[in-house]
XYZ file of N, CA, C and O in Angstrom:
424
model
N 138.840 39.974 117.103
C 139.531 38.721 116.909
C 138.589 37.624 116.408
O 138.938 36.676 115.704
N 137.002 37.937 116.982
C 136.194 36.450 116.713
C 136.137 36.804 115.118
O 135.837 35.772 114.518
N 136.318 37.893 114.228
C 136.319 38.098 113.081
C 136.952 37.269 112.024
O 136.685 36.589 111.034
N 138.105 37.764 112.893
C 139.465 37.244 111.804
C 139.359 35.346 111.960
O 139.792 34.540 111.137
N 138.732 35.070 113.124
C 138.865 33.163 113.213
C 137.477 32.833 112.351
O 137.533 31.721 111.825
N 136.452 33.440 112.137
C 135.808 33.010 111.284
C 136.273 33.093 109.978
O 136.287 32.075 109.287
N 136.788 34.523 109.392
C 137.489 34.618 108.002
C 138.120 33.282 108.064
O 137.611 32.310 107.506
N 138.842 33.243 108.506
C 140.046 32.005 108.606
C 139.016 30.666 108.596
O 139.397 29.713 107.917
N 137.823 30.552 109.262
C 137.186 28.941 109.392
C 136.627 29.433 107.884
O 136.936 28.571 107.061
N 136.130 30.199 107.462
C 135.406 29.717 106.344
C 136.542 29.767 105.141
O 136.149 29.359 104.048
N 137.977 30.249 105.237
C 138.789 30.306 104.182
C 139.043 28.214 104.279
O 139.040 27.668 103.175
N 139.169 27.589 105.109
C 139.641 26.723 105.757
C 138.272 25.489 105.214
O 138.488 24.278 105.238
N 137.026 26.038 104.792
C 135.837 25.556 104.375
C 136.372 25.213 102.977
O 136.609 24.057 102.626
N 136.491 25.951 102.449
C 136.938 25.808 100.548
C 137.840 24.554 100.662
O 137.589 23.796 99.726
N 139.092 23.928 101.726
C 139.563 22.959 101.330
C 138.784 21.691 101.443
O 139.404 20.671 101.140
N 137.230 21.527 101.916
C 136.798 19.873 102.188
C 136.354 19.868 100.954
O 136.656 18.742 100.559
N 135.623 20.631 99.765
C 135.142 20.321 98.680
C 135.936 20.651 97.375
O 135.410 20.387 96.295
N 137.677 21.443 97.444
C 138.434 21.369 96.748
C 139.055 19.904 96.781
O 139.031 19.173 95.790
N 139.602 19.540 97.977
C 140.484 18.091 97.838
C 139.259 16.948 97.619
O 139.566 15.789 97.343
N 138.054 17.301 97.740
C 137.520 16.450 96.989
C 137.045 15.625 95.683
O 136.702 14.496 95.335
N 137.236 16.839 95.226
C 137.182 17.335 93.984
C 138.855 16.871 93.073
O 139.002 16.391 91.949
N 139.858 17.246 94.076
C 140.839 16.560 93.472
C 140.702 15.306 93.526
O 141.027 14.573 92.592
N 140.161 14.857 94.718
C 140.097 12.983 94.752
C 139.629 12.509 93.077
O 140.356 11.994 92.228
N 138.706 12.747 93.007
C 137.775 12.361 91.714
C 138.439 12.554 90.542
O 138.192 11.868 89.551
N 139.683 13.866 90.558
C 140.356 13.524 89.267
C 142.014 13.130 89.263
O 142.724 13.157 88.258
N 142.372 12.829 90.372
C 143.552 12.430 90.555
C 144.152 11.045 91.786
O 145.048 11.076 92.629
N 143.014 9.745 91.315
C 143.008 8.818 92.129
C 143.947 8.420 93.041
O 143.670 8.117 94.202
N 145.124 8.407 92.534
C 146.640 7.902 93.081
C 146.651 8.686 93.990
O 146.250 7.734 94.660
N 146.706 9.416 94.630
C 146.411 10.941 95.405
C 145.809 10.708 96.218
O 146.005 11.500 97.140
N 144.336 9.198 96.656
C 143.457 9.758 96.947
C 143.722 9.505 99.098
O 142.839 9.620 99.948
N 144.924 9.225 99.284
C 144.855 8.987 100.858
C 145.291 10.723 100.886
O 144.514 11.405 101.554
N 146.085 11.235 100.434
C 146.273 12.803 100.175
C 145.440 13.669 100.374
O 145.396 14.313 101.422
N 144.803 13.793 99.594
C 143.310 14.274 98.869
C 142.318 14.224 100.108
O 141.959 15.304 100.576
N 141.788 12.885 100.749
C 141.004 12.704 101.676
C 141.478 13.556 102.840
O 140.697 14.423 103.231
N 142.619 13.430 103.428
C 143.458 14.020 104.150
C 143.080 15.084 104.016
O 142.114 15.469 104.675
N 143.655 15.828 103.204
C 143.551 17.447 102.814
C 141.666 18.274 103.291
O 141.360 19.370 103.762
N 140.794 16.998 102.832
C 139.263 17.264 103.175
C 139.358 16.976 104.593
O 138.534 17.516 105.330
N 140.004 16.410 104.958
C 139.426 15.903 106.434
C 140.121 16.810 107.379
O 139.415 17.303 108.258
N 141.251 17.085 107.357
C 141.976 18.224 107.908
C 141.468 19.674 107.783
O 141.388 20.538 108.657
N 141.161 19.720 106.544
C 140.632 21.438 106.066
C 138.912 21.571 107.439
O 138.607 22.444 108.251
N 138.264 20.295 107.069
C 137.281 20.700 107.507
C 137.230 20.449 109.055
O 136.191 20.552 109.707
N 138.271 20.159 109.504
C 138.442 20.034 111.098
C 138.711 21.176 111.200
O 137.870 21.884 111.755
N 139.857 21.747 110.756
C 139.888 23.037 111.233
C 138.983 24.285 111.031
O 138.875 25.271 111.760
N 138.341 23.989 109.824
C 137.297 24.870 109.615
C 136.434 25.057 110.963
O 136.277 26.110 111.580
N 135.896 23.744 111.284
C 134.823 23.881 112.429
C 135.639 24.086 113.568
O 135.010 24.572 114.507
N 136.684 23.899 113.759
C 137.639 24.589 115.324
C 137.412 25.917 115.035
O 136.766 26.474 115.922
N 137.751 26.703 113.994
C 137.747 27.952 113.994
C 136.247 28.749 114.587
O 135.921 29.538 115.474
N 135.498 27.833 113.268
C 133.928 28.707 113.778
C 133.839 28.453 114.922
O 133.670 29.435 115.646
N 133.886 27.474 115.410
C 133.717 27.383 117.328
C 133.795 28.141 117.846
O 132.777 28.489 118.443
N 135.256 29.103 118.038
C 136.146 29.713 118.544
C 135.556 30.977 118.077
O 135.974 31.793 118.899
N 134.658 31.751 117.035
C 134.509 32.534 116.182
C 132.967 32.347 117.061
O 132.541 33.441 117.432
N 132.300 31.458 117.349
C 130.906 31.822 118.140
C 131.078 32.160 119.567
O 130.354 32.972 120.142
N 131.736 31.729 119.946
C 132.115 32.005 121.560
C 131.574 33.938 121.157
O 130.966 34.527 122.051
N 131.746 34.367 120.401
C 131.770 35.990 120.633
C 130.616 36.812 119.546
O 130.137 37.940 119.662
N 130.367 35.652 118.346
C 129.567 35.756 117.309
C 128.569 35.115 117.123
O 128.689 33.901 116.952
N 126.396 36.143 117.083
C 126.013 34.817 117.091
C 126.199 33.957 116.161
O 126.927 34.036 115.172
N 125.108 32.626 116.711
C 125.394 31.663 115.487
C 124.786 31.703 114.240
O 124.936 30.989 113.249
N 124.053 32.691 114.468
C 123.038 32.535 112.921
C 124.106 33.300 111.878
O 124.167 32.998 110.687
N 124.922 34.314 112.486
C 125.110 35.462 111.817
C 127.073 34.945 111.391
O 127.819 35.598 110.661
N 127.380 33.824 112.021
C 128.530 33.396 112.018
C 128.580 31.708 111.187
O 129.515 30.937 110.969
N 127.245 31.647 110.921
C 126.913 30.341 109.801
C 126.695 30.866 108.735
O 127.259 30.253 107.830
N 126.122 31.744 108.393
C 126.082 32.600 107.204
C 127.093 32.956 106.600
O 127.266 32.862 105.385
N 128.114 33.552 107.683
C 129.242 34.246 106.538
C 130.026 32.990 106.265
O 130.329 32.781 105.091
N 130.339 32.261 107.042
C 131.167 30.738 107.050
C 130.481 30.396 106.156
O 131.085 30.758 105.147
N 129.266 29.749 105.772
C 129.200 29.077 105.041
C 129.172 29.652 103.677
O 129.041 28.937 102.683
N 129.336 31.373 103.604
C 129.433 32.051 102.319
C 130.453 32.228 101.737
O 130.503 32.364 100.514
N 131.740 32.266 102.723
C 133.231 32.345 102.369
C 133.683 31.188 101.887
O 134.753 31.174 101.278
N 132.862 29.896 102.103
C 133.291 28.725 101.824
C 132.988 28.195 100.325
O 133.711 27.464 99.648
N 131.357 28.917 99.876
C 130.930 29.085 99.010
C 131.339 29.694 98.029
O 131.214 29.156 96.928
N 131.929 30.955 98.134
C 132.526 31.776 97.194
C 134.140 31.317 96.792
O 134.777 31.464 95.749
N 134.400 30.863 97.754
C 135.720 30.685 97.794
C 135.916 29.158 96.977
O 137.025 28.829 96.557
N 134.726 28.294 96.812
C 134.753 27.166 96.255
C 134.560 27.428 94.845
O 135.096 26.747 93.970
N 133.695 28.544 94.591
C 133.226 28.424 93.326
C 134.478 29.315 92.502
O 134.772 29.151 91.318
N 135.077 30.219 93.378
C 136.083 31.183 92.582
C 137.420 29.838 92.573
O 138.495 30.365 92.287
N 137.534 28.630 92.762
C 138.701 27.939 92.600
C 138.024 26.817 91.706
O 138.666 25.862 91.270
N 136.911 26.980 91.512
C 136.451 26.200 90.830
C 136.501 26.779 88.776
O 136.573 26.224 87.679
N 136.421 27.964 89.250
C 136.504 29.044 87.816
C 137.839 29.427 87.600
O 138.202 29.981 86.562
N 138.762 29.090 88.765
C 140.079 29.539 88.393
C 141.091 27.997 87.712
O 141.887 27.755 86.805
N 140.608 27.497 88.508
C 141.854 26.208 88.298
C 140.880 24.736 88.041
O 141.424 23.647 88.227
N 139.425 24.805 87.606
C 138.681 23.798 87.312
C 137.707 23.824 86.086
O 136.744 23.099 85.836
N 138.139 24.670 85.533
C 137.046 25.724 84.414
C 135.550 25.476 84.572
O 134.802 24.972 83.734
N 135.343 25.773 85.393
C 133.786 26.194 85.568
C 132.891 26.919 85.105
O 132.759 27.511 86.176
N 132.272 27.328 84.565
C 131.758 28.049 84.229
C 132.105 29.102 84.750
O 132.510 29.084 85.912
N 132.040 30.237 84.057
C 131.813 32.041 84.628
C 131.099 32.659 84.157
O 131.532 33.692 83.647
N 129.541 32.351 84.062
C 129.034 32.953 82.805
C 128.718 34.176 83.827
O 129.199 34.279 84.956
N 127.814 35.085 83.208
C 127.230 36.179 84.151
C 126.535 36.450 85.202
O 126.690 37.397 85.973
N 125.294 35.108 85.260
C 124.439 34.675 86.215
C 125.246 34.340 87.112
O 125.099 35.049 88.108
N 125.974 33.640 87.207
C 126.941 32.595 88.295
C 127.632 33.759 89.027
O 127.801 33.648 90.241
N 128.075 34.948 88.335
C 129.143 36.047 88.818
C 128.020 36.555 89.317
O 128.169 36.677 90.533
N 126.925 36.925 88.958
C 126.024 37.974 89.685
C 125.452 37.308 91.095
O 125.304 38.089 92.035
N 125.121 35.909 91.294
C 124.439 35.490 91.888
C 125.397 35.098 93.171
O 124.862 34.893 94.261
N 126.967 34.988 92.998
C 127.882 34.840 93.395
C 128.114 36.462 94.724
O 128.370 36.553 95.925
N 127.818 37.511 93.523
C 127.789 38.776 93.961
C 126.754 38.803 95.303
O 127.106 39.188 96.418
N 125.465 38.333 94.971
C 124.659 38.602 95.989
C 124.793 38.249 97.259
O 124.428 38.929 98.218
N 125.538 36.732 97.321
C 126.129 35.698 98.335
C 126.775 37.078 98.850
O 126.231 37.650 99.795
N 128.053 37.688 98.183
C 128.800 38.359 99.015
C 128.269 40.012 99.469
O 128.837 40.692 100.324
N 127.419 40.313 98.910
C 126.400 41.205 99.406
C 125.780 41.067 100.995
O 125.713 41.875 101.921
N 125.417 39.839 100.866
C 124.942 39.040 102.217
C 125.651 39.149 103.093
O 125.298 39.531 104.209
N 126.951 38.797 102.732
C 128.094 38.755 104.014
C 128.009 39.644 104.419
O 127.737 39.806 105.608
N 128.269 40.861 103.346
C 129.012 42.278 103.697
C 127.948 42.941 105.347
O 128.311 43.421 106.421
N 126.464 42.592 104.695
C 125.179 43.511 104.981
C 125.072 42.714 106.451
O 124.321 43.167 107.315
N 125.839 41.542 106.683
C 125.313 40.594 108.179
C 126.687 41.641 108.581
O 126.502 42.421 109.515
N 127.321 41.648 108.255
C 128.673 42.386 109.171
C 128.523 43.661 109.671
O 128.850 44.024 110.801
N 127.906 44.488 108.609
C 127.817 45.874 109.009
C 126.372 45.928 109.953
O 126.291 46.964 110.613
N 125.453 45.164 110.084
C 124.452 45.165 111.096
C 124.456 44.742 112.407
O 123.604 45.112 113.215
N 125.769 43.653 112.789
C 126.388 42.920 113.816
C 126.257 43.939 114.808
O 126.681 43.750 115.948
């Protein structure tokens, strides 16, 4: 279970630097927008909380802060045109290499 509440805190990570990101290009929006960051990242950190009680912390900041990472940059290439060059995908890759290799050693 402490698994699935970290998946969930770091899916929950990608919204403080997406609605931020909307702030900056959609002003009228921006009590919305703030909202959306300030909410996403409350719950983000309720989750990891709840996700260390059973996980350590080194090994439960890592993947959180990698799911949050990946998950920022893949919405950033999907719906912000970001770059995708090859480096970014490979280096992206390694991030999730990381995750994989802290999980299966847990």
């Amino acid at each position: 279970m402490a698994w699935i509440l970290l998946i969930i805190a770091g899916f929950f990570e990608v919204g403080g630097p997406v609605g931020l990101k909307l702030v900056s290009m959609h002003s009228k929006y921006f009590i919305w927008f703030i909202g959306l960051s300030i909410l996403s990242m409350g719950l983000s950190g309720y989750f990891l909380y709840l996700a260390q009680k059973s996980i350590p912390i080194g090994t439960a900041y890592v993947i959180w802060t990698g799911i949050g990472a990946i998950g920022t940059v893949l919405l950033g290439i999907l719906f912000f045109h970001d770059s995708a060059n090859i480096f970014r995908l490979l280096f992206l890759s390694l991030i999730l290499i990381g995750i994989v290799g802290l999980k299966l050693v847990h």
